[in-house]
mmCIF file of C-alpha atoms in Angstrom:
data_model
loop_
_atom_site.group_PDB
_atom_site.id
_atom_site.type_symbol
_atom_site.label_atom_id
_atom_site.label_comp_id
_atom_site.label_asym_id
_atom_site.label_seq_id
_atom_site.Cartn_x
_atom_site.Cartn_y
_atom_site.Cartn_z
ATOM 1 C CA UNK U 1 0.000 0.000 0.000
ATOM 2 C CA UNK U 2 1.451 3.319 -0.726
ATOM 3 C CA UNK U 3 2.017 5.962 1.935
ATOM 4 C CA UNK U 4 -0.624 8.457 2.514
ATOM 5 C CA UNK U 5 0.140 11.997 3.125
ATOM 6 C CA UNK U 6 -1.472 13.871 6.451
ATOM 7 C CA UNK U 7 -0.910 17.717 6.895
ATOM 8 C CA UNK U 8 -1.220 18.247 10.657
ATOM 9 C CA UNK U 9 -1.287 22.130 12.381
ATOM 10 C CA UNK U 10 0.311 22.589 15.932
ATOM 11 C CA UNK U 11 0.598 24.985 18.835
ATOM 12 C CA UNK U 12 4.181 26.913 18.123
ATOM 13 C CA UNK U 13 5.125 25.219 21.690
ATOM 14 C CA UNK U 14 3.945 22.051 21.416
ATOM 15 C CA UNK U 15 6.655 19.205 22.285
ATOM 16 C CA UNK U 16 4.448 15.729 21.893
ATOM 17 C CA UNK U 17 2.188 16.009 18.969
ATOM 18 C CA UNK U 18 4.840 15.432 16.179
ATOM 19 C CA UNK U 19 7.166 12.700 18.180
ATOM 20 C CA UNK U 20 3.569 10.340 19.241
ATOM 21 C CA UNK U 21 1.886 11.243 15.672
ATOM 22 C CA UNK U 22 5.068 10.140 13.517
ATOM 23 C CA UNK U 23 5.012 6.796 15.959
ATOM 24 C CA UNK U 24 0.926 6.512 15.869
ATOM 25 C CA UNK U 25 1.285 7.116 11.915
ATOM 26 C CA UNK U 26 3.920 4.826 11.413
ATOM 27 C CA UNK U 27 4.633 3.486 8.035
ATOM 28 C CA UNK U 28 1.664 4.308 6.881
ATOM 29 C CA UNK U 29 1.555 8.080 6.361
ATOM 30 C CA UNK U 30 4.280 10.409 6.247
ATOM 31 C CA UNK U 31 2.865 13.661 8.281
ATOM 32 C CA UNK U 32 3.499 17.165 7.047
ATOM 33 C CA UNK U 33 3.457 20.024 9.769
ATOM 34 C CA UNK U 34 3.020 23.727 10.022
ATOM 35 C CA UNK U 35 2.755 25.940 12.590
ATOM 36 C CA UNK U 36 0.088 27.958 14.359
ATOM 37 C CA UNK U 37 1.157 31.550 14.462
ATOM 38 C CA UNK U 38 2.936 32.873 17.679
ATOM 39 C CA UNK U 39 0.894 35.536 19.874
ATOM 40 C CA UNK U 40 3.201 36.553 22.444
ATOM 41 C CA UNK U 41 1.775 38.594 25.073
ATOM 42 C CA UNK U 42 -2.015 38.407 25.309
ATOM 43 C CA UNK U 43 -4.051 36.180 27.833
ATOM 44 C CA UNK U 44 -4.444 32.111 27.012
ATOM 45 C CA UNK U 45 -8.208 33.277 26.714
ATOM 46 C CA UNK U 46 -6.631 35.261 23.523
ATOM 47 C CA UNK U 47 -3.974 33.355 22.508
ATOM 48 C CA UNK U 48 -6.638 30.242 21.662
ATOM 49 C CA UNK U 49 -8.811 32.678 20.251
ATOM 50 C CA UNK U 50 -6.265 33.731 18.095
ATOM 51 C CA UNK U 51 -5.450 29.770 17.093
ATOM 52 C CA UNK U 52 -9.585 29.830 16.213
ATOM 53 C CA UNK U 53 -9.475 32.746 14.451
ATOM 54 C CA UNK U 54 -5.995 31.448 12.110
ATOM 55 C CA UNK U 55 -7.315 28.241 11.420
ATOM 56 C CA UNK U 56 -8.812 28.937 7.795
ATOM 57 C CA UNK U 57 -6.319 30.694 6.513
ATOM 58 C CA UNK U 58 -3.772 28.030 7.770
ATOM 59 C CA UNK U 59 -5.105 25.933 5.608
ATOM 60 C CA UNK U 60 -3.175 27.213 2.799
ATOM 61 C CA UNK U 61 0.098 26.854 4.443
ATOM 62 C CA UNK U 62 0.555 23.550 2.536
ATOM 63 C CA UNK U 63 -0.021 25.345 -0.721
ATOM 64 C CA UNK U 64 -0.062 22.578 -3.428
ATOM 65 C CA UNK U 65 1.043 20.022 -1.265
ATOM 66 C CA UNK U 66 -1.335 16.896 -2.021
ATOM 67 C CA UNK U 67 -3.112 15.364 1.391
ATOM 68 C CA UNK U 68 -4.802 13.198 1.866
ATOM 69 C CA UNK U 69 -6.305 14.188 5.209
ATOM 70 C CA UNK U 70 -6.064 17.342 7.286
ATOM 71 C CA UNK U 71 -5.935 17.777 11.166
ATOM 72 C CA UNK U 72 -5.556 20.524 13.606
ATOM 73 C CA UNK U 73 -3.615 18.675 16.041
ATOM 74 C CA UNK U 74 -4.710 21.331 19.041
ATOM 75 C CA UNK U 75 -7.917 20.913 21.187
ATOM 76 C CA UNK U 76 -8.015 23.609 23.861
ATOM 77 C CA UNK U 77 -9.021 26.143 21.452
ATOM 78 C CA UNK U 78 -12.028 24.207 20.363
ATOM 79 C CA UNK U 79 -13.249 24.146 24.135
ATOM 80 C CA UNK U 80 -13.557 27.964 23.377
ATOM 81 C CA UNK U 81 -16.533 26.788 20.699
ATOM 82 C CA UNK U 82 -19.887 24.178 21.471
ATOM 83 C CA UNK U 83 -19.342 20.666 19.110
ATOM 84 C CA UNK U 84 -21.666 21.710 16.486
ATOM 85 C CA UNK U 85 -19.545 24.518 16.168
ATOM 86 C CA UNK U 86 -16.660 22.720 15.639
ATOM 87 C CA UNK U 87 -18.216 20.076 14.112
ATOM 88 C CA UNK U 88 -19.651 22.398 11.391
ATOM 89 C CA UNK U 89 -16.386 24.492 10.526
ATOM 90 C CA UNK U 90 -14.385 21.195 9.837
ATOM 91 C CA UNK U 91 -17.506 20.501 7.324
ATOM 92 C CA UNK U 92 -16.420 23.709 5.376
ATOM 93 C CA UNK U 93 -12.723 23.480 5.582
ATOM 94 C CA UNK U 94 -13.182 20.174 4.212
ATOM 95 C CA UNK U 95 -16.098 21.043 1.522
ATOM 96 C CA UNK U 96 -13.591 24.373 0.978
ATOM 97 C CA UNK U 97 -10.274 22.421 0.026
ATOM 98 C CA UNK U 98 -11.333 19.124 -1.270
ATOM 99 C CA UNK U 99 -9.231 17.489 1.646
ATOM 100 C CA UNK U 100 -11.025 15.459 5.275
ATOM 101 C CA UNK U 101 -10.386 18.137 7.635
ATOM 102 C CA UNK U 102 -11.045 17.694 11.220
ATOM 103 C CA UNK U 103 -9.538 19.494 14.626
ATOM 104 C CA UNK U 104 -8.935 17.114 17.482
ATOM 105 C CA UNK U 105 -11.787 17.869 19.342
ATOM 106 C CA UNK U 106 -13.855 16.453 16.548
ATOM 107 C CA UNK U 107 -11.821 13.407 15.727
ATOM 108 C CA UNK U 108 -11.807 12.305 19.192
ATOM 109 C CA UNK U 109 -15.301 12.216 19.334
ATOM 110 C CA UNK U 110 -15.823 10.187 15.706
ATOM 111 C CA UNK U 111 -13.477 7.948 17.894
ATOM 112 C CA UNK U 112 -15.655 8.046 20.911
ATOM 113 C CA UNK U 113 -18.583 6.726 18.873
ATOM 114 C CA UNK U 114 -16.758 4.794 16.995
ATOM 115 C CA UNK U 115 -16.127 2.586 20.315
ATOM 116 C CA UNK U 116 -19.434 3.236 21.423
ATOM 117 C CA UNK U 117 -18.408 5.006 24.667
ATOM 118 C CA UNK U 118 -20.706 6.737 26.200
ATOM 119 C CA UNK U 119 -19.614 7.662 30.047
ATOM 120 C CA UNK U 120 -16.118 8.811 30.069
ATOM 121 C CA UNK U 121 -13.491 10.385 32.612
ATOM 122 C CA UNK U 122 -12.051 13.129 31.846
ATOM 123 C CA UNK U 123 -8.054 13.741 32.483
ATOM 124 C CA UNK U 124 -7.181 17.749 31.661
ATOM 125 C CA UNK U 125 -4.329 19.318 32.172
ATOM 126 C CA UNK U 126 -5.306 22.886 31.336
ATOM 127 C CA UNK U 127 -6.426 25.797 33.882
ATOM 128 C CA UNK U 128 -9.421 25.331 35.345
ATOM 129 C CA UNK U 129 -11.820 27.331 33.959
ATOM 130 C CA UNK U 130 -10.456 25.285 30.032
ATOM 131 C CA UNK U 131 -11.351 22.398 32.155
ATOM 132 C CA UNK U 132 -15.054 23.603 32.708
ATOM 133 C CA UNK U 133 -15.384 24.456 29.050
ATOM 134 C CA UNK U 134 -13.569 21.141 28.307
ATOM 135 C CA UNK U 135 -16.363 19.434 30.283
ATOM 136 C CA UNK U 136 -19.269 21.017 29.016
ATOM 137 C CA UNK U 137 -18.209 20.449 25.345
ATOM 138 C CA UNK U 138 -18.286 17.123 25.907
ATOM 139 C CA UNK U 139 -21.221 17.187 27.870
ATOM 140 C CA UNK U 140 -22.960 18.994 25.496
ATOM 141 C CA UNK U 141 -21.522 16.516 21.979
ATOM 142 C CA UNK U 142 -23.536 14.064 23.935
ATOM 143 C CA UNK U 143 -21.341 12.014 26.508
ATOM 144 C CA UNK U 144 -21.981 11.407 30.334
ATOM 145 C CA UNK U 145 -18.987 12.660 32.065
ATOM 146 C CA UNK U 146 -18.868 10.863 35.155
ATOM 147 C CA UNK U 147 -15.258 12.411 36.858
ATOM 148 C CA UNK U 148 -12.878 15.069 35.936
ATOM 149 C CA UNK U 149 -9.335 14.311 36.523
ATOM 150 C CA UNK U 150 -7.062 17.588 37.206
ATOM 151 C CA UNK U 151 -3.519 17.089 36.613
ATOM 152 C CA UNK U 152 -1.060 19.821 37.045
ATOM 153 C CA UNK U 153 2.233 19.665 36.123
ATOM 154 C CA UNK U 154 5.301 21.145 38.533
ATOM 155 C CA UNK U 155 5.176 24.509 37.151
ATOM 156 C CA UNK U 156 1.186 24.730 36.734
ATOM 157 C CA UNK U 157 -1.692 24.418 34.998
ATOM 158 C CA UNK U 158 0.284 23.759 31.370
ATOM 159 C CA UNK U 159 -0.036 20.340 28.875
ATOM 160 C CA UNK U 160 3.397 20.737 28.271
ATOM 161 C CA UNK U 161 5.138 20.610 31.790
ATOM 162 C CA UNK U 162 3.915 17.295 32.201
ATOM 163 C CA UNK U 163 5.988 13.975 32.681
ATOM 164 C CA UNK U 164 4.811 10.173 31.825
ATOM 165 C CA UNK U 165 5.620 9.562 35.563
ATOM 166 C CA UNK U 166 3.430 12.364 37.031
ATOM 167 C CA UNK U 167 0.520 11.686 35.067
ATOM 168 C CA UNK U 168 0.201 8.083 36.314
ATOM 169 C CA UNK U 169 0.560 8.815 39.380
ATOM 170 C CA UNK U 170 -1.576 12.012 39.699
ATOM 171 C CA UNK U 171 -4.506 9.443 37.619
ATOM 172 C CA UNK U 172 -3.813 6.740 40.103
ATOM 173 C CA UNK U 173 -4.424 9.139 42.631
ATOM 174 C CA UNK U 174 -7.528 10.361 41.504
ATOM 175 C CA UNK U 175 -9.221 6.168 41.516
ATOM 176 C CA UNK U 176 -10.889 5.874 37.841
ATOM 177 C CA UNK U 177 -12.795 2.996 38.223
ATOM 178 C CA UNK U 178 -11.047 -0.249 36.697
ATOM 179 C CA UNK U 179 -13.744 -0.669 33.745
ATOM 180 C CA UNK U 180 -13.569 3.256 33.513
ATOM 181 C CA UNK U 181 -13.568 5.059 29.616
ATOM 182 C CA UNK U 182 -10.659 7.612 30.453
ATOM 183 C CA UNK U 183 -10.033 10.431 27.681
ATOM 184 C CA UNK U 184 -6.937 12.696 27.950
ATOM 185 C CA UNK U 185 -7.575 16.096 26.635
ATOM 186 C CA UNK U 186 -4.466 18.220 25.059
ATOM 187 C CA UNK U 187 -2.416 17.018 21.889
ATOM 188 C CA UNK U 188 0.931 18.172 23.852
ATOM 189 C CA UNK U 189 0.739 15.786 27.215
ATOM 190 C CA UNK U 190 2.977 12.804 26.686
ATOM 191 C CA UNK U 191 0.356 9.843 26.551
ATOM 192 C CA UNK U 192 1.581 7.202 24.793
ATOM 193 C CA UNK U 193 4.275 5.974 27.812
ATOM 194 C CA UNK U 194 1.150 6.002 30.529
ATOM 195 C CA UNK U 195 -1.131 3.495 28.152
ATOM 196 C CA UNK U 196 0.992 0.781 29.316
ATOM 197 C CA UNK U 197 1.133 1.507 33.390
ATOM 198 C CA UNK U 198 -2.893 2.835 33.303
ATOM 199 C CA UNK U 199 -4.069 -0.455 32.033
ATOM 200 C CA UNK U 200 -2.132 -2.594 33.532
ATOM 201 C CA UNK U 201 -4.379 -5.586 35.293
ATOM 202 C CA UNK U 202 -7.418 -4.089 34.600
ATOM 203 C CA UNK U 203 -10.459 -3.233 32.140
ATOM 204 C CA UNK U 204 -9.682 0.477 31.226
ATOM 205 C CA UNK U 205 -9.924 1.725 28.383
ATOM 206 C CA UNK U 206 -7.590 4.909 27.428
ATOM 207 C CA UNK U 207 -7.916 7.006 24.866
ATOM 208 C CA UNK U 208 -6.109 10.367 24.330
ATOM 209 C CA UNK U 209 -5.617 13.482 21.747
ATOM 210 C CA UNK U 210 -3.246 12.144 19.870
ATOM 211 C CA UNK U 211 -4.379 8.643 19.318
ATOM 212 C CA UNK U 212 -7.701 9.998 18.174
ATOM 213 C CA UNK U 213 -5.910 12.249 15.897
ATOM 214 C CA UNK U 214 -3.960 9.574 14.331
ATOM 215 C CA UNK U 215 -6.817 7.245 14.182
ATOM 216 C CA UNK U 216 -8.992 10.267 12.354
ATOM 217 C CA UNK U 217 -6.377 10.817 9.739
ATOM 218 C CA UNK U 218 -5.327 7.747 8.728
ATOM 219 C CA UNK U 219 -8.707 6.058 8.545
ATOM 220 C CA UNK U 220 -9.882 8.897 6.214
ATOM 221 C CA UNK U 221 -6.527 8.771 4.516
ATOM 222 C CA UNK U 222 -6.955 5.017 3.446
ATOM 223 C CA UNK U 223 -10.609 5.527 2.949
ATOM 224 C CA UNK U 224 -11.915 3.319 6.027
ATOM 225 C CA UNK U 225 -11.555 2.808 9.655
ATOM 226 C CA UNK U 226 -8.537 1.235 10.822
ATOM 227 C CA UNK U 227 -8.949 -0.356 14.172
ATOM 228 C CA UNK U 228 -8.936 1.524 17.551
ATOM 229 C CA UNK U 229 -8.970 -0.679 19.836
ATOM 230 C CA UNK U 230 -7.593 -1.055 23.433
ATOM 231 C CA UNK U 231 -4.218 -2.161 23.328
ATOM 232 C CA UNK U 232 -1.326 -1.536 26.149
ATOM 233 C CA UNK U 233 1.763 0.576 25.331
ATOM 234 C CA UNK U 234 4.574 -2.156 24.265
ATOM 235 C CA UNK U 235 7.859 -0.724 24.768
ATOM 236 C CA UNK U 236 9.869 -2.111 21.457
ATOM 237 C CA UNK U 237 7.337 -1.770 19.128
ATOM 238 C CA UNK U 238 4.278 0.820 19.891
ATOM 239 C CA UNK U 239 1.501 -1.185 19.632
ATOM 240 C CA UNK U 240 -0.599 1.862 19.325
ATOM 241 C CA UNK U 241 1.021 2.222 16.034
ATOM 242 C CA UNK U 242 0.053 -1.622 15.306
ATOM 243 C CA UNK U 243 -3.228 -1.341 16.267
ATOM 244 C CA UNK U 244 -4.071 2.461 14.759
ATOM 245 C CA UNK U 245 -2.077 1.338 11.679
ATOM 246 C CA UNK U 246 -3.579 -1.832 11.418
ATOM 247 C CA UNK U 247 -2.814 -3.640 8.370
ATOM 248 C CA UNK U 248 -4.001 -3.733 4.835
#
């Protein structure tokens, strides 16, 4: 099968969406990346505005590039807008360039349905007040949300501060129950090292940003799903990759 092509948009500070997306992707897709512009100086409330209010026009930044799928590998903005919102703006980016567009927000939800979850906890590590809006979104796409998980990393309430180590233990902390949906929130937490230690002689099942995101792309990439399923993290090979890569 030959290799698919996935344009993918960032946060300028993001350290975890291109390393777990290139190992989620595998050989399957090669992923093409541009930047969301840099807004030094006003509030996060602007700053993921700002990311909202980019997003068409960053669709050109792959010029004639051909893709075959399109993802805007950030979700806190989207918390900023209700599902159908987001939901209905990936509809005309996609309809506008020809290419399957979705954000994270929305491919982590065609996930969710796609394994029929319907209660889920939530694990954010954004400010509080993203972590309301973060809970009413997906309250309001539809899904019970029956705990909220806060994790802060040393130096606050940032996605990128985070280590594997802290956010198993600050989840462990917290009790999910063992048969428990969990769904980390935020493209820029390093997730794929905790699938492994967070499943680990139980029935969980974990899903998170980026393994949505990879899941989204290359499913509409090949032109079907590939399976999601729930696999622990494997420390030679990444299952994740196996099992979102599937095979042909």
């Amino acid at each position: 099968m030959s290799r698919r092509r996935v344009g993918v948009l960032v946060a300028p500070a993001n350290p975890s969406a291109e390393p777990e997306l290139t190992r989620l992707l595998g050989s399957r897709a090669d992923m093409h990346v541009a930047r969301l512009p840099v807004r030094p100086g006003p509030s996060l409330a602007d700053r993921l505005d700002g990311y909202n209010a980019a997003l068409p026009a960053m669709i050109g930044a792959f010029d004639g590039l051909r893709l075959d799928a399109m993802v805007m590998a950030c979700s806190q903005p989207r918390y900023l807008l209700g599902p159908d919102e987001d939901r209905e703006q990936c509809a005309e980016l996609t309809a506008a360039t020809g290419v399957p567009f979705a954000t994270a927000t929305l491919a982590t939800r065609e996930a969710l349905e796609h394994v029929m979850a319907s209660d889920i906890v939530l694990v954010s590590p954004y400010q509080p007040w993203v972590t309301d809006l973060a809970e009413r979104f997906w309250k309001t796409a539809g899904l019970n949300v029956t705990q909220v998980v806060q994790v802060r990393a040393p130096d606050g309430y940032s996605p990128y501060g985070h280590t594997p180590s802290s956010l198993v233990s600050q989840v462990e902390l917290a009790e999910p129950p063992g048969d428990a949906v969990l769904l980390f929130t935020g493209t820029g937490l390093p997730t794929l090292p905790v699938l492994r230690p967070l499943t680990s002689g139980n029935d969980r099942t974990l899903l998170t940003s980026n393994l949505c995101v990879a899941w989204w792309a290359l499913s509409k990439a090949v032109g079907r799903h590939v399976t999601l399923s729930r696999v622990p993290y494997r420390r030679h090979h990444m299952a994740a990759t196996a099992r979102v890569g599937g095979r042909p």
